[in-house]
Every structure is written in structure tokens, then in C-alpha cells.
Coordinates of N, CA and C in Angstrom, one line a residue:
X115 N 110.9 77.0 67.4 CA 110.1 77.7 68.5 C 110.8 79.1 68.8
X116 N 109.7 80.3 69.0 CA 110.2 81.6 69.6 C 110.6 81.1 70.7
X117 N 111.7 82.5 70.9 CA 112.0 82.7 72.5 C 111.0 83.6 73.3
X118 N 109.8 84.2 72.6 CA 109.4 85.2 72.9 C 108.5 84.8 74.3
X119 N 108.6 85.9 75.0 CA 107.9 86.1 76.7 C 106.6 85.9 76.2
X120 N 105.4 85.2 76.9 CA 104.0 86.1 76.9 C 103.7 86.5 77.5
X121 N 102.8 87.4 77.4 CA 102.4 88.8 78.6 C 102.7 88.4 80.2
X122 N 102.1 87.2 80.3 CA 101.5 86.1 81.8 C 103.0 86.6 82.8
X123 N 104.2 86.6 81.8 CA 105.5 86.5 82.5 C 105.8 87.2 83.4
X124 N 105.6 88.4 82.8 CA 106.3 89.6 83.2 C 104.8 90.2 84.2
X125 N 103.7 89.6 84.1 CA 103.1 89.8 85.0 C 103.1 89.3 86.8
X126 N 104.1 88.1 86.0 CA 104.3 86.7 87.4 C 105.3 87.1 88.3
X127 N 106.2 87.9 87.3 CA 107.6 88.6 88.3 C 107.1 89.6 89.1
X128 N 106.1 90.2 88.2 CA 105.4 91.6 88.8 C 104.8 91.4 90.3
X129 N 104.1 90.7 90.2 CA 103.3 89.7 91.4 C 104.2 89.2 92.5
X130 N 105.6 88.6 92.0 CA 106.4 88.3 93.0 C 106.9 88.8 93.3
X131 N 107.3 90.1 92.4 CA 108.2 90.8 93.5 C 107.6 92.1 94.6
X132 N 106.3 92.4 94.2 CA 105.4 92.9 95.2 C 104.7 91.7 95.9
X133 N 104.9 90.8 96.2 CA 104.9 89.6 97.3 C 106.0 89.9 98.0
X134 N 106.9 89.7 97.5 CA 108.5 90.1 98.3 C 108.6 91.1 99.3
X135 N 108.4 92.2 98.1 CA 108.3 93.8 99.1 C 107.2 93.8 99.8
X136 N 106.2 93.1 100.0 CA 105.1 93.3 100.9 C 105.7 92.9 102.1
X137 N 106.1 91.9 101.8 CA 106.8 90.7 103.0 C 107.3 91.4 103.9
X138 N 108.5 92.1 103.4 CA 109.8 93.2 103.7 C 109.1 94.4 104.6
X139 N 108.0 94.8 103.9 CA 107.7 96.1 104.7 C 106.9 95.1 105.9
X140 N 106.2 94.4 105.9 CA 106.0 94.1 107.4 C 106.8 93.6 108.0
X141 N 107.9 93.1 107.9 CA 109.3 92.9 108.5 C 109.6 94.0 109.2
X142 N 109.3 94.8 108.4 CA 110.2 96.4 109.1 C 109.4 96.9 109.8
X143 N 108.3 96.6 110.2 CA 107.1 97.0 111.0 C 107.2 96.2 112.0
X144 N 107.7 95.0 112.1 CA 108.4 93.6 113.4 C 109.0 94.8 114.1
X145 N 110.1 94.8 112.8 CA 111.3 95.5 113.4 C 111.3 96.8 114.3
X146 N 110.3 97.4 113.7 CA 110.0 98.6 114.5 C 109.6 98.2 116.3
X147 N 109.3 97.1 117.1 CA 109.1 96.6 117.9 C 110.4 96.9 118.8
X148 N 111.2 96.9 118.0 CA 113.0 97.3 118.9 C 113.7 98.3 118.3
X149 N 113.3 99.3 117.6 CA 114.0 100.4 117.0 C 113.0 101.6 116.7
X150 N 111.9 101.1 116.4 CA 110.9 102.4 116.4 C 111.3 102.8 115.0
X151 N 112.1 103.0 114.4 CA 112.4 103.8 113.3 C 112.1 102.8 112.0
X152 N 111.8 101.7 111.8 CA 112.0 100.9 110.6 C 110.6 100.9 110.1
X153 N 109.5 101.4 110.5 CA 108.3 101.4 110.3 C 107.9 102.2 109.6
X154 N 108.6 103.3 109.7 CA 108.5 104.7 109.0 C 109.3 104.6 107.7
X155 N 110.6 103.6 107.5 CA 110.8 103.6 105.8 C 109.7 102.5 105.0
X156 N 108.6 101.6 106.2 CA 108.3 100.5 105.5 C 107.1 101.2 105.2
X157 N 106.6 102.5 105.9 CA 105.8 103.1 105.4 C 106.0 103.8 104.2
X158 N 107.2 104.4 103.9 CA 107.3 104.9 103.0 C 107.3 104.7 101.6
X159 N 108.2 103.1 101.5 CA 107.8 102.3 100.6 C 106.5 101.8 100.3
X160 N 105.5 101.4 101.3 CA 104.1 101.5 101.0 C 103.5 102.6 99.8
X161 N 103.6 103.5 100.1 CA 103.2 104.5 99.4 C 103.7 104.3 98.2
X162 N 105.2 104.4 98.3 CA 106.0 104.4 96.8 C 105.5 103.3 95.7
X163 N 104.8 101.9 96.2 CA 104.5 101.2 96.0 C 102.9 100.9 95.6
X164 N 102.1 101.8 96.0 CA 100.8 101.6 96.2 C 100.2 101.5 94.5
X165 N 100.9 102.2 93.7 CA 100.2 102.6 92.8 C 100.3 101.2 91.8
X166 N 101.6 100.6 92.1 CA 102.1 99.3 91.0 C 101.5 98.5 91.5
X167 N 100.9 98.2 93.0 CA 99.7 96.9 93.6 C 98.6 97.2 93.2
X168 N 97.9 98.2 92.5 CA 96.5 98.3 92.3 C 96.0 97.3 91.3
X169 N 95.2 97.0 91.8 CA 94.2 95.9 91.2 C 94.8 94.1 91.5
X170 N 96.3 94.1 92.4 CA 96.6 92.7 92.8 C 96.0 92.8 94.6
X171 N 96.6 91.4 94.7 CA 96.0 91.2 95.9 C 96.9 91.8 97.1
X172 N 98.3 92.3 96.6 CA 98.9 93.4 97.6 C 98.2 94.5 98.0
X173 N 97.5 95.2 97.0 CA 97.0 96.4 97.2 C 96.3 96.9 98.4
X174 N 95.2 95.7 99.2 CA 94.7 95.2 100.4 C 96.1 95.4 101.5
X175 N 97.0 94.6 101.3 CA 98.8 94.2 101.8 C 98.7 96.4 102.4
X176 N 99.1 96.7 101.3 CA 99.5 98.2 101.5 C 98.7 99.1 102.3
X177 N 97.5 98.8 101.8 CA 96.6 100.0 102.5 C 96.6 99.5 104.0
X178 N 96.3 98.3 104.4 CA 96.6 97.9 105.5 C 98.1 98.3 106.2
X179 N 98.7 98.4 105.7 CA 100.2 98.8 106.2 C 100.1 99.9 106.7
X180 N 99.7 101.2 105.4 CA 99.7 102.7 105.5 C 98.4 102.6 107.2
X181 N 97.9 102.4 106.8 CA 96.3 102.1 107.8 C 96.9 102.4 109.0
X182 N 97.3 100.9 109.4 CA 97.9 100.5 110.7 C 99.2 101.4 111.1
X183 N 100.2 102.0 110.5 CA 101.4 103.1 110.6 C 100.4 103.8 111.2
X184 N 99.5 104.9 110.9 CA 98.7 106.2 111.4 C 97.8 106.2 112.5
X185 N 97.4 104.6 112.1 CA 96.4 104.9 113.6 C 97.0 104.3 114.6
X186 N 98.5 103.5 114.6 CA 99.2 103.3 115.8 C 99.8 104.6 115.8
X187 N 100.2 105.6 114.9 CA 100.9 106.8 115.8 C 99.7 107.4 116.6
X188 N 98.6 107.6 115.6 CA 97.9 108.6 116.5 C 97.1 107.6 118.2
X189 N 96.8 106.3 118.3 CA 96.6 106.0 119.1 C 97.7 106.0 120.5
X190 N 99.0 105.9 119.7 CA 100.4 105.9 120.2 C 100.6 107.0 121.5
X191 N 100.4 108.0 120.5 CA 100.0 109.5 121.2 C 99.0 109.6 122.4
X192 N 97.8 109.5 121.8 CA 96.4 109.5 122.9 C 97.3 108.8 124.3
X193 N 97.5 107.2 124.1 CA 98.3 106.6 125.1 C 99.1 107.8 125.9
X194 N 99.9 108.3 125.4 CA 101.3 108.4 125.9 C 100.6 109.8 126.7
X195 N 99.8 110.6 126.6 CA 99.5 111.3 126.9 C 98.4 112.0 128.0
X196 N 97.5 110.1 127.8 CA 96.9 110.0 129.4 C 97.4 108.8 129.8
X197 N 98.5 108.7 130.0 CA 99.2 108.0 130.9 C 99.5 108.3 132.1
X198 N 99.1 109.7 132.2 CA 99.4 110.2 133.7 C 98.3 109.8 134.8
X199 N 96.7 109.7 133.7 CA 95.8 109.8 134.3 C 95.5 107.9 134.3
X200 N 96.1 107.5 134.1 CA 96.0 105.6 134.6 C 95.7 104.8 133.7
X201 N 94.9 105.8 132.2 CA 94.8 105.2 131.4 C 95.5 104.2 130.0
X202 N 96.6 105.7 130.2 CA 97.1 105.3 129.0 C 97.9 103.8 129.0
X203 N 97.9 103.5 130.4 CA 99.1 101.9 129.9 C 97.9 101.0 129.5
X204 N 96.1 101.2 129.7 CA 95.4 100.2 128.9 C 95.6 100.5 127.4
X205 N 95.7 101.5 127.0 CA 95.3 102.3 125.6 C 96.7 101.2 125.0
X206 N 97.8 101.8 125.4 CA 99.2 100.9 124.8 C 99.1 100.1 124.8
X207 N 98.8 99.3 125.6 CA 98.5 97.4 125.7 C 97.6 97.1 124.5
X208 N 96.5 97.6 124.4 CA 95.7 97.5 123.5 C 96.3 97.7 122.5
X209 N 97.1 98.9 122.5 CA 97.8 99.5 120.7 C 98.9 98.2 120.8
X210 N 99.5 97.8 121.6 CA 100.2 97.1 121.1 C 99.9 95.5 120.5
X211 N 98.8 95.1 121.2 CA 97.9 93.7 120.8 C 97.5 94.0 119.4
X212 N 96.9 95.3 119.0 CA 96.7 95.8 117.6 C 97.3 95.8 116.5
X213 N 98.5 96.0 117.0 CA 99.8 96.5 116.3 C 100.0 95.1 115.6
X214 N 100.2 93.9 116.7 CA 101.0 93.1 116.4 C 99.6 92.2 115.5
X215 N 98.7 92.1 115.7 CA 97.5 91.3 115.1 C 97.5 91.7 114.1
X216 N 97.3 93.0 113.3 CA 97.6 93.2 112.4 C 98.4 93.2 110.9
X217 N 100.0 93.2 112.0 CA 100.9 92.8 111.2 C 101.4 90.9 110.9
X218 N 101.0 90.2 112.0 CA 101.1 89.1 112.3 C 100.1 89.0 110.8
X219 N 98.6 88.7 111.0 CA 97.7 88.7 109.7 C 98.2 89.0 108.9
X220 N 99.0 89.9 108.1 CA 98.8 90.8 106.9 C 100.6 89.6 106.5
X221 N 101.3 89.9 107.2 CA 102.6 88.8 106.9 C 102.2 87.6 106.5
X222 N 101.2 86.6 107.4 CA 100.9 85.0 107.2 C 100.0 85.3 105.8
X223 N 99.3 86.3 105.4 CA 98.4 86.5 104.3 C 99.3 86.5 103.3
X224 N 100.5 87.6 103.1 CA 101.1 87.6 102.3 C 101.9 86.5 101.4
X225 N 102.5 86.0 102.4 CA 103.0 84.8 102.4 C 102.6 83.9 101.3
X226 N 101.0 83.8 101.7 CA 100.3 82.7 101.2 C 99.6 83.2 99.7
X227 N 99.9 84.6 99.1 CA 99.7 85.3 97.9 C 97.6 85.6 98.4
X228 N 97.7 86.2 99.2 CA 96.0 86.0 99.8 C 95.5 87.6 100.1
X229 N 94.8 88.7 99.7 CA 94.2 89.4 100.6 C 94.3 89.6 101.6
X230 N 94.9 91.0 101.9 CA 94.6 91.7 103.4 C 93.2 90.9 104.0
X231 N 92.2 91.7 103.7 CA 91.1 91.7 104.3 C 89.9 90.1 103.9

């Protein structure tokens, strides 16, 4: 008998280890909950990563990542900015219920090798 790989293999590692790194960047998106700052390398890696998920079921995983990064800063902002006028602590409560529903979803999805959306 060969020792030889079939294609399937090196597709299965491929698959797992962007399951892994999916995992990891919404970890760092948790983490951003008490540092602020870990969301921004788990975004980065998103990106760096987007192009090797296309066509698996991470790819859903990423864009939702990139997604949710941008429209929590920009909602982030709006918040922080009519906060004088009473609004902004609903806006942040809300961003924050968003925040976390999002990433909550997208982690238990991953998990389970399943589609963002």
C-alpha cells in the first residue's frame, strides 16, 4: 500500500484549522469586553484570512466578524456622542446586546462546523 495523502486530507486540516482560527478571533472579540484592544487584531486576522475561507462555511464566520467590528465602532461612536443628550446610554445598551448576540451566535456556530447566517 501507498503512503500517499488524498486530496480530502489536506482539505480536512484546511477546514480545521480555519475552524480553530475562527474560534480564536471571536475569543478576541469576548476579550475585547475588558481590554478594548483584542478585537482589533481579531479583526485583522479576519481579513488576512478571508480569502483562504472562501467557498467553506467560515467564510459566513469572517464576514460576520469584519461586519460586526465596524458597525460596533461606528454605532459605538453615535452612542458616545449623544450621550449627553440621554440617548446615547439606550444606543450602547443596545450595541452592547448586539455585540454580544452576535458573537455568542457566530462562536456556538463555529463550534459546531455550521454557517454564520
Amino acid at each position: 500500500m501507498s503512503d500517499v495523502q488524498t486530496p480530502a486530507a489536506p482539505a480536512a486540516q484546511s477546514q480545521e484549522s480555519l475552524r480553530t482560527l475562527t474560534i480564536l478571533i471571536y475569543a478576541l472579540y469576548f476579550a475585547a469586553f475588558f481590554n478594548g484592544l483584542t478585537a482589533i487584531v481579531g479583526l485583522i486576522l479576519a481579513y488576512i484570512k478571508r480569502d483562504d475561507a472562501r467557498g467553506t462555511v467560515f467564510e459566513s464566520h469572517l464576514a460576520n466578524l469584519i461586519e460586526t467590528f465596524w458597525l460596533t465602532l461606528v454605532i459605538g461612536i453615535v452612542g458616545c456622542l449623544t450621550i449627553f443628550i440621554g440617548v446615547g446610554f439606550l444606543v450602547l445598551l443596545g450595541l452592547f446586546v448586539f455585540y454580544l448576540y452576535r458573537t455568542l451566535k457566530g462562536i456556538l456556530r463555529a463550534i459546531d462546523s455550521r454557517p454564520y447566517a
